[in-house]
Amino acid sequence: MSELLSYHPEAALAVLPGGLSRDLARALESARQDTLNDVEIWQSGQIPQDREPLDAGFIQWPEELLADLQLHGSASLVARLNTCGARLRDQADSLVVLGIGGSYMGMRAMSESLRSPFWNELSREQRNGCPRLYFEGWNVDTDNQRALLQLLQNRAEQSGQTPEGRTAVIVISKSGGTLETAVAFRLFRDLIEASSAAAARDLIVPVTGLQGRLRSLAEASGWSDAFTIPDGIGGRFSVLTPVGLLPAAASGMNITALLQGAAAMTEHFRTAPFESNVVLQYVAVGHAFEQKCGATTRILSTWGSRLEAVGLWYDQLLSESLGKHERGATPLTVVNTRDLHSRGQQHQEGRRDKLITNLLPGVSSQDSLQVPPHRHDQDQLNRLAGTSLQKILQAAIDGTNQAYADDRRPTADIRLPLLNEHVLGQLFQMLMLATVVEGRLVGTNPYGQPGVEAYKKNMQANLGL
Ligand code: PA5
């Protein structure tokens, strides 16, 4: 097990007028209690109208799944996900995950954080027998989908009915009716069934709610496996349900460690006092800067491309949960040092409406590259010969934070001890809990996304559906 991630708001607090007040600490204690009480209210099935919708099931879900694993072993959900994941791995070398919003962003975050950025270009052996991974169904984009269908078709023609030629599809939709995903599924289903209707039974796996069109399709189609997204866990809170866990298992990730990391964070959230509670401190700082300094833009500054998709997952979580009633901070993910050369100017000298949180990936699992010496030293880099890229990056991180501090621009750090499944599980759970706590603090129901329905309704009407 990895140590717990940590949160360091000292540099931000140094420029917060009056610091964090006792009143805010008390209000957050009460929001923590509300968040935990939600679990019991939800479990009781007696949800008062002013609490609807209530999707608090994600809070205790990792603990429930781990208990189920301990109690039921090979009959547990974790074991069934691992078995199905192993089957998909063995039978297919390309895996397409179809989903949109909460039904794909978490898996994308895991894939980009934990795998080689050139994963799909590695040989099957270099990928330890795990499939290439593609995400679709998150747009209506002929160019992308045609190109992917063609690529997979070519692979099927070259390698026939071998794992190298086969594609598996995990289609994910809680409602089962999201048009983007459903349309993409038709196209990819055709591709798979065209190669072998019998093989398709094993190569298509739906992950969906208990009811809806995809559930009905699953019941009618006789696919070997189907997984359920439990009631009481909303899309953007579902990364640790089969939504994220099945593709993670198929990709050879340790899903038990993901759950253990999340469970450790829930326990920390429940028990740690305000002063050392990473969830409560994170919410306190964001809220205090918004209230006292008008910092309505929250920048998640990821250092290294691996964490960009985690940031995009968080952008969705915060926007859909708290962007309601003409309120809610605007999240924005940047990747540094790339974006120091685009947004950096504005963050350094633009409006004072930003709180910057660095997301630091910790010790690199690989030995860092070093600057090589060269006999042509016109670029004058021989003085850095032998210096690791890690050290150069650290100089950029420190230099950037110093520049912000010199101009009294607030920064805080989320420091990850390293990047693995356990730590990602912690981070997901921390940010989901923080989002709910902030909602309870400001009186915004963090669950549901009524605003998203408007475009869906219009789109369907435009199509005569
Ligand atoms: O957070 C949410 O609930 C949404 O982002 C959904 O995940 C997204 O709209 C996809 O919905 P569905 O899984 O029903 O296709």
CSV table of C-alpha atoms and ligand atoms in Angstrom, one decimal:
chain,number,residue,atom,x,y,z
A,1,MET,CA,0.0,0.0,0.0
A,2,SER,CA,1.2,3.5,-0.8
A,3,GLU,CA,1.3,6.4,1.7
A,4,LEU,CA,-1.6,8.9,1.6
A,5,LEU,CA,-1.3,11.8,-0.8
A,6,SER,CA,-0.9,15.2,0.9
A,7,TYR,CA,-2.3,18.7,0.4
A,8,HIS,CA,-0.1,21.8,1.1
A,9,PRO,CA,-1.9,25.1,1.0
A,10,GLU,CA,0.7,27.1,2.9
A,11,ALA,CA,1.7,29.4,0.0
A,12,ALA,CA,-2.0,30.2,-0.7
A,13,LEU,CA,-2.8,30.8,3.0
A,14,ALA,CA,0.1,33.3,3.2
A,15,VAL,CA,-1.9,35.6,0.9
A,16,LEU,CA,-5.4,34.9,2.2
A,17,PRO,CA,-6.6,37.9,4.1
A,18,GLY,CA,-7.4,36.7,7.7
A,19,GLY,CA,-6.6,33.1,6.9
A,20,LEU,CA,-9.1,30.3,7.4
A,21,SER,CA,-11.7,31.4,9.9
A,22,ARG,CA,-13.1,29.3,12.8
A,23,ASP,CA,-16.6,29.8,11.4
A,24,LEU,CA,-15.5,28.2,8.1
A,25,ALA,CA,-13.9,25.3,10.0
A,26,ARG,CA,-17.2,24.8,11.9
A,27,ALA,CA,-19.3,25.0,8.7
A,28,LEU,CA,-17.0,22.4,7.1
A,29,GLU,CA,-17.4,20.0,10.1
A,30,SER,CA,-21.1,20.3,9.6
A,31,ALA,CA,-20.8,19.7,5.8
A,32,ARG,CA,-18.7,16.6,6.5
A,33,GLN,CA,-21.4,15.3,8.8
A,34,ASP,CA,-24.1,16.1,6.1
A,35,THR,CA,-22.1,14.3,3.5
A,36,LEU,CA,-21.8,11.2,5.7
A,37,ASN,CA,-25.4,11.4,6.8
A,38,ASP,CA,-26.4,11.3,3.1
A,39,VAL,CA,-25.1,7.8,3.0
A,40,GLU,CA,-27.5,6.7,5.7
A,41,ILE,CA,-30.4,8.6,4.2
A,42,TRP,CA,-29.7,7.0,0.9
A,43,GLN,CA,-29.4,3.5,2.4
A,44,SER,CA,-32.7,4.0,4.2
A,45,GLY,CA,-34.5,4.6,0.9
A,46,GLN,CA,-36.4,7.5,2.5
A,47,ILE,CA,-35.0,10.5,0.7
A,48,PRO,CA,-36.6,13.8,1.5
A,49,GLN,CA,-37.6,15.9,-1.5
A,50,ASP,CA,-35.1,18.6,-0.8
A,51,ARG,CA,-32.3,16.0,-0.9
A,52,GLU,CA,-33.3,14.6,-4.3
A,53,PRO,CA,-31.4,13.5,-6.3
A,54,LEU,CA,-29.1,11.8,-3.8
A,55,ASP,CA,-26.3,9.7,-5.3
A,56,ALA,CA,-24.2,9.2,-2.1
A,57,GLY,CA,-23.6,5.5,-2.9
A,58,PHE,CA,-20.0,6.2,-4.1
A,59,ILE,CA,-18.8,7.1,-0.6
A,60,GLN,CA,-18.9,3.6,1.0
A,61,TRP,CA,-18.8,1.7,-2.3
A,62,PRO,CA,-15.0,0.9,-2.3
A,63,GLU,CA,-15.3,-0.5,1.3
A,64,GLU,CA,-18.4,-2.5,0.3
A,65,LEU,CA,-16.6,-4.0,-2.7
A,66,LEU,CA,-13.6,-4.9,-0.7
A,67,ALA,CA,-15.8,-6.6,2.0
A,68,ASP,CA,-17.6,-8.5,-0.8
A,69,LEU,CA,-14.3,-9.7,-2.1
A,70,GLN,CA,-13.2,-10.9,1.3
A,71,LEU,CA,-16.5,-12.6,1.9
A,72,HIS,CA,-17.3,-14.1,-1.4
A,73,GLY,CA,-13.9,-14.6,-3.1
A,74,SER,CA,-14.3,-15.8,-6.6
A,75,ALA,CA,-18.0,-15.1,-6.6
A,76,SER,CA,-17.4,-11.4,-5.7
A,77,LEU,CA,-17.9,-8.5,-8.1
A,78,VAL,CA,-14.2,-7.7,-8.1
A,79,ALA,CA,-13.4,-11.4,-9.0
A,80,ARG,CA,-16.0,-11.4,-11.8
A,81,LEU,CA,-14.6,-8.1,-13.2
A,82,ASN,CA,-11.1,-9.6,-13.2
A,83,THR,CA,-12.3,-12.8,-14.9
A,84,CYS,CA,-14.1,-10.9,-17.6
A,85,GLY,CA,-11.2,-8.5,-18.0
A,86,ALA,CA,-8.8,-11.5,-18.4
A,87,ARG,CA,-11.1,-13.1,-21.0
A,88,LEU,CA,-11.2,-9.9,-23.1
A,89,ARG,CA,-7.4,-9.6,-22.8
A,90,ASP,CA,-7.0,-13.2,-24.0
A,91,GLN,CA,-9.5,-12.9,-26.9
A,92,ALA,CA,-8.8,-9.5,-28.3
A,93,ASP,CA,-5.8,-7.2,-28.9
A,94,SER,CA,-7.9,-4.0,-29.4
A,95,LEU,CA,-10.3,-2.8,-26.8
A,96,VAL,CA,-12.8,0.0,-27.6
A,97,VAL,CA,-14.4,1.7,-24.7
A,98,LEU,CA,-17.6,3.5,-25.7
A,99,GLY,CA,-19.0,6.1,-23.3
A,100,ILE,CA,-19.3,9.8,-22.7
A,101,GLY,CA,-18.8,12.1,-19.6
A,102,GLY,CA,-18.7,10.1,-16.4
A,103,SER,CA,-19.0,6.9,-18.4
A,104,TYR,CA,-15.5,7.2,-19.9
A,105,MET,CA,-13.4,10.1,-18.4
A,106,GLY,CA,-12.3,8.1,-15.3
A,107,MET,CA,-10.9,5.2,-17.3
A,108,ARG,CA,-9.2,7.6,-19.7
A,109,ALA,CA,-7.5,9.3,-16.6
A,110,MET,CA,-6.3,5.9,-15.4
A,111,SER,CA,-5.0,4.8,-18.7
A,112,GLU,CA,-3.1,8.0,-19.3
A,113,SER,CA,-1.7,8.1,-15.8
A,114,LEU,CA,-0.6,4.6,-15.5
A,115,ARG,CA,0.4,3.5,-19.0
A,116,SER,CA,3.0,4.4,-21.5
A,117,PRO,CA,1.9,7.4,-23.6
A,118,PHE,CA,2.7,5.2,-26.6
A,119,TRP,CA,0.8,2.2,-25.3
A,120,ASN,CA,-1.0,1.4,-28.5
A,121,GLU,CA,2.2,1.4,-30.5
A,122,LEU,CA,3.9,-1.3,-28.3
A,123,SER,CA,3.9,-4.9,-29.3
A,124,ARG,CA,1.5,-7.3,-27.6
A,125,GLU,CA,4.4,-8.8,-25.7
A,126,GLN,CA,5.6,-5.4,-24.5
A,127,ARG,CA,2.0,-4.7,-23.4
A,128,ASN,CA,2.1,-8.0,-21.3
A,129,GLY,CA,-0.7,-9.3,-23.4
A,130,CYS,CA,-3.0,-6.4,-22.6
A,131,PRO,CA,-5.0,-4.9,-25.4
A,132,ARG,CA,-4.6,-1.6,-27.2
A,133,LEU,CA,-7.1,0.9,-25.9
A,134,TYR,CA,-9.4,3.3,-27.7
A,135,PHE,CA,-12.1,5.6,-26.5
A,136,GLU,CA,-15.1,6.4,-28.6
A,137,GLY,CA,-18.8,7.3,-28.2
A,138,TRP,CA,-17.9,10.6,-26.6
A,139,ASN,CA,-18.7,12.7,-29.6
A,140,VAL,CA,-20.5,12.6,-33.0
A,141,ASP,CA,-17.4,12.6,-35.1
A,142,THR,CA,-17.3,10.8,-38.5
A,143,ASP,CA,-13.6,11.5,-39.0
A,144,ASN,CA,-12.5,9.8,-35.7
A,145,GLN,CA,-14.9,6.9,-35.9
A,146,ARG,CA,-14.3,6.2,-39.5
A,147,ALA,CA,-10.6,6.2,-39.0
A,148,LEU,CA,-10.8,3.8,-36.0
A,149,LEU,CA,-13.3,1.5,-37.7
A,150,GLN,CA,-11.0,1.3,-40.7
A,151,LEU,CA,-8.0,0.6,-38.6
A,152,LEU,CA,-9.7,-2.2,-36.7
A,153,GLN,CA,-11.1,-3.6,-40.0
A,154,ASN,CA,-7.6,-3.7,-41.4
A,155,ARG,CA,-6.4,-5.5,-38.4
A,156,ALA,CA,-9.2,-8.1,-38.7
A,157,GLU,CA,-8.3,-8.7,-42.3
A,158,GLN,CA,-4.6,-9.1,-41.7
A,159,SER,CA,-4.8,-11.3,-38.6
A,160,GLY,CA,-8.2,-13.0,-39.0
A,161,GLN,CA,-9.7,-14.9,-36.0
A,162,THR,CA,-6.6,-14.6,-33.8
A,163,PRO,CA,-6.5,-12.3,-30.8
A,164,GLU,CA,-4.3,-9.9,-32.8
A,165,GLY,CA,-7.1,-9.4,-35.3
A,166,ARG,CA,-10.0,-9.2,-32.8
A,167,THR,CA,-11.6,-6.2,-31.2
A,168,ALA,CA,-13.6,-6.2,-28.0
A,169,VAL,CA,-16.1,-3.4,-27.1
A,170,ILE,CA,-17.1,-2.3,-23.6
A,171,VAL,CA,-20.2,-0.1,-24.0
A,172,ILE,CA,-20.9,2.0,-21.0
A,173,SER,CA,-24.1,4.1,-20.4
A,174,LYS,CA,-25.9,4.3,-17.1
A,175,SER,CA,-29.1,5.6,-18.6
A,176,GLY,CA,-28.6,3.4,-21.6
A,177,GLY,CA,-30.0,6.0,-23.9
A,178,THR,CA,-27.3,8.6,-24.5
A,179,LEU,CA,-27.4,9.2,-28.2
A,180,GLU,CA,-23.6,9.7,-28.9
A,181,THR,CA,-22.7,6.4,-27.2
A,182,ALA,CA,-25.7,4.5,-28.6
A,183,VAL,CA,-25.0,5.6,-32.2
A,184,ALA,CA,-21.3,4.7,-31.9
A,185,PHE,CA,-22.2,1.3,-30.5
A,186,ARG,CA,-24.3,0.5,-33.6
A,187,LEU,CA,-21.2,1.1,-35.7
A,188,PHE,CA,-18.8,-0.8,-33.6
A,189,ARG,CA,-21.3,-3.6,-33.0
A,190,ASP,CA,-21.6,-4.1,-36.7
A,191,LEU,CA,-17.8,-4.3,-37.1
A,192,ILE,CA,-17.6,-7.0,-34.5
A,193,GLU,CA,-20.6,-9.1,-35.6
A,194,ALA,CA,-19.4,-8.9,-39.2
A,195,SER,CA,-16.3,-10.9,-38.3
A,196,SER,CA,-18.1,-13.6,-36.3
A,197,ALA,CA,-21.5,-13.5,-34.7
A,198,ALA,CA,-20.5,-16.3,-32.3
A,199,ALA,CA,-17.4,-14.5,-31.2
A,200,ALA,CA,-19.4,-11.3,-30.7
A,201,ARG,CA,-21.1,-12.9,-27.7
A,202,ASP,CA,-17.8,-12.8,-25.8
A,203,LEU,CA,-16.4,-9.6,-27.3
A,204,ILE,CA,-19.2,-7.2,-26.4
A,205,VAL,CA,-19.7,-6.3,-22.8
A,206,PRO,CA,-22.3,-3.7,-21.7
A,207,VAL,CA,-22.0,-1.8,-18.5
A,208,THR,CA,-25.3,-0.1,-17.7
A,209,GLY,CA,-28.0,0.7,-15.2
A,210,LEU,CA,-30.7,-1.7,-14.1
A,211,GLN,CA,-33.1,-0.3,-16.6
A,212,GLY,CA,-33.0,1.4,-20.0
A,213,ARG,CA,-32.4,0.6,-23.7
A,214,LEU,CA,-28.9,-0.8,-23.3
A,215,ARG,CA,-30.2,-3.1,-20.5
A,216,SER,CA,-33.0,-4.3,-22.8
A,217,LEU,CA,-30.4,-4.8,-25.6
A,218,ALA,CA,-28.3,-6.8,-23.2
A,219,GLU,CA,-31.2,-9.0,-22.2
A,220,ALA,CA,-32.1,-9.6,-25.9
A,221,SER,CA,-28.6,-10.2,-27.2
A,222,GLY,CA,-27.2,-13.0,-25.1
A,223,TRP,CA,-23.8,-11.5,-24.5
A,224,SER,CA,-21.7,-13.6,-22.1
A,225,ASP,CA,-21.3,-10.8,-19.5
A,226,ALA,CA,-23.1,-7.6,-18.5
A,227,PHE,CA,-22.3,-5.4,-15.6
A,228,THR,CA,-24.5,-3.1,-13.6
A,229,ILE,CA,-23.9,0.5,-12.6
A,230,PRO,CA,-25.5,0.5,-9.2
A,231,ASP,CA,-28.4,2.8,-8.4
A,232,GLY,CA,-27.3,5.7,-6.1
A,233,ILE,CA,-24.0,6.3,-7.9
A,234,GLY,CA,-24.2,9.0,-10.5
A,235,GLY,CA,-22.1,9.0,-13.7
A,236,ARG,CA,-19.3,11.3,-12.7
A,237,PHE,CA,-19.0,9.5,-9.3
A,238,SER,CA,-18.9,6.1,-11.0
A,239,VAL,CA,-15.2,5.7,-11.8
A,240,LEU,CA,-14.7,3.0,-9.2
A,241,THR,CA,-17.8,1.0,-10.3
A,242,PRO,CA,-17.7,-1.4,-13.3
A,243,VAL,CA,-17.6,1.8,-15.4
A,244,GLY,CA,-13.9,2.2,-14.6
A,245,LEU,CA,-13.1,-1.1,-13.1
A,246,LEU,CA,-14.0,-3.3,-16.0
A,247,PRO,CA,-11.8,-1.6,-18.6
A,248,ALA,CA,-9.1,-1.2,-15.9
A,249,ALA,CA,-9.2,-5.0,-15.3
A,250,ALA,CA,-9.1,-5.7,-19.0
A,251,SER,CA,-6.1,-3.4,-19.2
A,252,GLY,CA,-4.3,-5.4,-16.5
A,253,MET,CA,-4.6,-2.8,-13.8
A,254,ASN,CA,-4.9,-3.8,-10.1
A,255,ILE,CA,-8.5,-2.9,-9.4
A,256,THR,CA,-8.2,-4.1,-5.8
A,257,ALA,CA,-5.5,-1.5,-5.2
A,258,LEU,CA,-7.7,1.3,-6.7
A,259,LEU,CA,-10.5,0.4,-4.3
A,260,GLN,CA,-8.1,0.1,-1.3
A,261,GLY,CA,-6.7,3.6,-2.1
A,262,ALA,CA,-10.3,5.0,-2.3
A,263,ALA,CA,-11.3,3.3,1.0
A,264,ALA,CA,-8.2,4.7,2.7
A,265,MET,CA,-9.2,8.2,1.6
A,266,THR,CA,-12.8,7.7,2.8
A,267,GLU,CA,-11.5,6.6,6.2
A,268,HIS,CA,-9.2,9.6,6.4
A,269,PHE,CA,-12.1,11.9,5.5
A,270,ARG,CA,-14.3,10.4,8.2
A,271,THR,CA,-11.8,10.5,11.0
A,272,ALA,CA,-9.0,13.1,10.5
A,273,PRO,CA,-9.5,16.4,12.3
A,274,PHE,CA,-10.1,19.6,10.2
A,275,GLU,CA,-6.5,20.8,10.4
A,276,SER,CA,-5.1,17.7,8.8
A,277,ASN,CA,-8.0,16.5,6.7
A,278,VAL,CA,-7.0,16.8,3.1
A,279,VAL,CA,-10.6,16.9,1.8
A,280,LEU,CA,-11.8,19.5,4.3
A,281,GLN,CA,-8.6,21.6,3.9
A,282,TYR,CA,-8.9,21.5,0.1
A,283,VAL,CA,-12.5,22.7,0.2
A,284,ALA,CA,-11.8,25.3,2.8
A,285,VAL,CA,-9.0,26.9,0.7
A,286,GLY,CA,-11.1,26.9,-2.5
A,287,HIS,CA,-14.1,28.3,-0.8
A,288,ALA,CA,-12.3,30.9,1.2
A,289,PHE,CA,-10.5,32.3,-1.9
A,290,GLU,CA,-13.8,32.4,-3.8
A,291,GLN,CA,-15.5,34.2,-1.0
A,292,LYS,CA,-12.8,36.6,0.1
A,293,CYS,CA,-10.8,37.2,-3.1
A,294,GLY,CA,-13.3,36.5,-5.9
A,295,ALA,CA,-11.1,33.5,-7.1
A,296,THR,CA,-13.8,31.9,-9.2
A,297,THR,CA,-11.4,30.1,-11.5
A,298,ARG,CA,-9.7,27.1,-10.1
A,299,ILE,CA,-6.7,26.0,-12.1
A,300,LEU,CA,-5.5,22.5,-11.7
A,301,SER,CA,-1.9,22.7,-12.8
A,302,THR,CA,-0.7,19.3,-13.8
A,303,TRP,CA,3.1,18.8,-14.0
A,304,GLY,CA,3.5,16.2,-16.8
A,305,SER,CA,1.1,15.1,-19.5
A,306,ARG,CA,0.2,11.9,-17.6
A,307,LEU,CA,-2.1,13.8,-15.3
A,308,GLU,CA,-3.9,15.9,-17.9
A,309,ALA,CA,-6.8,13.4,-18.2
A,310,VAL,CA,-7.2,13.3,-14.4
A,311,GLY,CA,-7.6,17.0,-14.7
A,312,LEU,CA,-10.2,16.7,-17.4
A,313,TRP,CA,-12.1,14.1,-15.3
A,314,TYR,CA,-12.0,16.7,-12.5
A,315,ASP,CA,-13.2,19.5,-14.7
A,316,GLN,CA,-16.3,17.5,-15.5
A,317,LEU,CA,-16.8,16.5,-11.9
A,318,LEU,CA,-16.7,20.1,-10.6
A,319,SER,CA,-18.6,21.7,-13.5
A,320,GLU,CA,-21.5,19.3,-13.5
A,321,SER,CA,-21.8,19.1,-9.7
A,322,LEU,CA,-21.5,22.7,-8.6
A,323,GLY,CA,-22.2,24.7,-11.8
A,324,LYS,CA,-25.8,25.4,-10.8
A,325,HIS,CA,-28.0,28.3,-9.8
A,326,GLU,CA,-25.6,30.7,-11.6
A,327,ARG,CA,-22.9,29.8,-9.1
A,328,GLY,CA,-19.9,27.4,-8.9
A,329,ALA,CA,-16.2,28.0,-9.6
A,330,THR,CA,-14.9,27.3,-13.1
A,331,PRO,CA,-12.3,24.5,-13.2
A,332,LEU,CA,-9.5,24.6,-15.7
A,333,THR,CA,-6.8,22.0,-16.2
A,334,VAL,CA,-3.4,23.0,-17.6
A,335,VAL,CA,-0.3,20.9,-18.3
A,336,ASN,CA,3.0,22.5,-17.5
A,337,THR,CA,5.4,23.5,-18.6
A,338,ARG,CA,3.5,23.4,-21.9
A,339,ASP,CA,0.8,25.9,-20.8
A,340,LEU,CA,3.3,28.3,-19.2
A,341,HIS,CA,3.8,29.2,-22.8
A,342,SER,CA,0.2,29.9,-23.5
A,343,ARG,CA,-2.0,30.5,-20.4
A,344,GLY,CA,1.0,31.3,-18.2
A,345,GLN,CA,1.0,35.0,-19.0
A,346,GLN,CA,-2.6,35.4,-17.9
A,347,HIS,CA,-2.1,33.4,-14.8
A,348,GLN,CA,0.9,35.6,-13.8
A,349,GLU,CA,-0.5,39.0,-14.7
A,350,GLY,CA,-4.2,38.7,-15.7
A,351,ARG,CA,-7.3,39.1,-13.4
A,352,ARG,CA,-6.8,38.1,-9.8
A,353,ASP,CA,-9.6,35.6,-10.0
A,354,LYS,CA,-7.6,32.4,-9.9
A,355,LEU,CA,-6.5,29.8,-7.3
A,356,ILE,CA,-3.8,27.5,-8.7
A,357,THR,CA,-3.5,24.0,-7.4
A,358,ASN,CA,-0.4,22.1,-8.5
A,359,LEU,CA,-1.0,18.4,-9.0
A,360,LEU,CA,2.5,16.9,-8.5
A,361,PRO,CA,3.1,13.3,-9.6
A,362,GLY,CA,5.8,12.4,-7.1
A,363,VAL,CA,8.8,10.2,-7.8
A,364,SER,CA,9.0,9.1,-11.4
A,365,SER,CA,8.8,5.3,-11.7
A,366,GLN,CA,11.5,5.5,-14.5
A,367,ASP,CA,15.0,6.8,-14.2
A,368,SER,CA,14.9,10.3,-15.3
A,369,LEU,CA,16.6,11.2,-18.6
A,370,GLN,CA,19.7,13.4,-18.5
A,371,VAL,CA,20.9,16.1,-20.7
A,372,PRO,CA,23.7,14.6,-22.9
A,373,PRO,CA,27.0,16.5,-23.6
A,374,HIS,CA,27.7,17.4,-27.2
A,375,ARG,CA,30.9,18.6,-29.0
A,376,HIS,CA,28.9,21.4,-30.6
A,377,ASP,CA,28.1,23.6,-27.6
A,378,GLN,CA,26.7,26.6,-29.4
A,379,ASP,CA,23.4,26.1,-27.5
A,380,GLN,CA,25.5,26.3,-24.3
A,381,LEU,CA,23.9,23.3,-22.7
A,382,ASN,CA,27.1,21.5,-21.8
A,383,ARG,CA,26.9,23.3,-18.5
A,384,LEU,CA,23.7,21.2,-17.9
A,385,ALA,CA,25.2,18.0,-19.2
A,386,GLY,CA,24.4,15.2,-16.8
A,387,THR,CA,21.5,17.1,-15.2
A,388,SER,CA,18.3,15.1,-15.0
A,389,LEU,CA,15.1,16.2,-16.6
A,390,GLN,CA,13.5,15.7,-13.2
A,391,LYS,CA,15.8,18.4,-11.8
A,392,ILE,CA,15.0,20.8,-14.7
A,393,LEU,CA,11.3,20.2,-14.1
A,394,GLN,CA,11.6,20.9,-10.4
A,395,ALA,CA,13.4,24.1,-11.2
A,396,ALA,CA,10.4,25.1,-13.4
A,397,ILE,CA,7.9,24.1,-10.6
A,398,ASP,CA,9.8,26.1,-8.0
A,399,GLY,CA,10.4,29.0,-10.3
A,400,THR,CA,6.7,29.2,-11.3
A,401,ASN,CA,5.5,29.0,-7.7
A,402,GLN,CA,8.0,31.7,-6.7
A,403,ALA,CA,6.9,34.0,-9.5
A,404,TYR,CA,3.3,33.6,-8.4
A,405,ALA,CA,4.2,34.1,-4.7
A,406,ASP,CA,6.2,37.3,-5.5
A,407,ASP,CA,3.0,38.7,-7.0
A,408,ARG,CA,0.8,37.4,-4.2
A,409,ARG,CA,-0.9,34.9,-6.5
A,410,PRO,CA,-2.2,31.9,-4.5
A,411,THR,CA,-0.9,28.4,-5.1
A,412,ALA,CA,-1.4,25.2,-3.3
A,413,ASP,CA,0.0,21.6,-3.9
A,414,ILE,CA,-1.6,18.2,-4.1
A,415,ARG,CA,1.4,16.0,-3.8
A,416,LEU,CA,1.1,12.4,-4.9
A,417,PRO,CA,3.7,10.0,-3.4
A,418,LEU,CA,3.9,8.2,-6.7
A,419,LEU,CA,1.6,7.2,-9.5
A,420,ASN,CA,0.0,3.8,-9.1
A,421,GLU,CA,-3.5,2.4,-8.7
A,422,HIS,CA,-3.6,2.9,-4.9
A,423,VAL,CA,-2.8,6.6,-5.2
A,424,LEU,CA,-5.1,7.2,-8.1
A,425,GLY,CA,-7.9,5.6,-6.1
A,426,GLN,CA,-7.1,8.0,-3.2
A,427,LEU,CA,-7.1,11.0,-5.6
A,428,PHE,CA,-10.4,10.1,-7.2
A,429,GLN,CA,-12.1,9.6,-3.9
A,430,MET,CA,-10.6,12.8,-2.4
A,431,LEU,CA,-11.9,15.0,-5.3
A,432,MET,CA,-15.3,13.4,-5.3
A,433,LEU,CA,-15.7,13.8,-1.6
A,434,ALA,CA,-14.4,17.4,-1.8
A,435,THR,CA,-17.0,18.2,-4.5
A,436,VAL,CA,-19.9,16.9,-2.4
A,437,VAL,CA,-18.7,18.6,0.8
A,438,GLU,CA,-18.4,21.9,-1.0
A,439,GLY,CA,-21.9,21.4,-2.4
A,440,ARG,CA,-23.3,20.8,1.1
A,441,LEU,CA,-21.3,23.8,2.4
A,442,VAL,CA,-22.8,26.3,-0.2
A,443,GLY,CA,-26.3,24.7,-0.4
A,444,THR,CA,-25.9,23.4,-3.9
A,445,ASN,CA,-27.0,19.8,-4.5
A,446,PRO,CA,-23.9,18.3,-6.1
A,447,TYR,CA,-25.8,15.3,-7.6
A,448,GLY,CA,-27.8,15.4,-10.8
A,449,GLN,CA,-27.1,17.6,-13.9
A,450,PRO,CA,-30.4,19.1,-14.9
A,451,GLY,CA,-28.7,21.6,-17.2
A,452,VAL,CA,-27.3,18.9,-19.4
A,453,GLU,CA,-30.8,17.6,-20.2
A,454,ALA,CA,-31.8,20.7,-22.1
A,455,TYR,CA,-29.4,20.1,-25.1
A,456,LYS,CA,-30.3,16.4,-25.1
A,457,LYS,CA,-34.0,17.1,-25.4
A,458,ASN,CA,-33.4,19.6,-28.2
A,459,MET,CA,-31.1,17.3,-30.0
A,460,GLN,CA,-33.6,14.4,-29.9
A,461,ALA,CA,-36.4,16.7,-31.0
A,462,ASN,CA,-34.3,18.0,-33.9
A,463,LEU,CA,-33.9,14.3,-35.0
A,464,GLY,CA,-37.6,13.6,-34.5
A,465,LEU,CA,-37.0,11.2,-31.7
B,1,PA5,O1,-22.1,12.7,-14.6
B,1,PA5,C1,-23.0,12.3,-15.3
B,1,PA5,O2,-24.0,11.7,-14.8
B,1,PA5,C2,-22.9,12.4,-16.8
B,1,PA5,O3,-21.7,13.0,-17.2
B,1,PA5,C3,-23.0,11.1,-17.5
B,1,PA5,O4,-22.0,10.3,-17.1
B,1,PA5,C4,-23.0,11.3,-19.0
B,1,PA5,O5,-24.0,12.2,-19.4
B,1,PA5,C5,-23.2,9.9,-19.7
B,1,PA5,O6,-24.5,9.4,-19.3
B,1,PA5,P1,-24.8,7.9,-19.5
B,1,PA5,O7,-23.9,7.0,-18.7
B,1,PA5,O8,-26.2,7.7,-19.0
B,1,PA5,O9,-24.7,7.6,-21.0
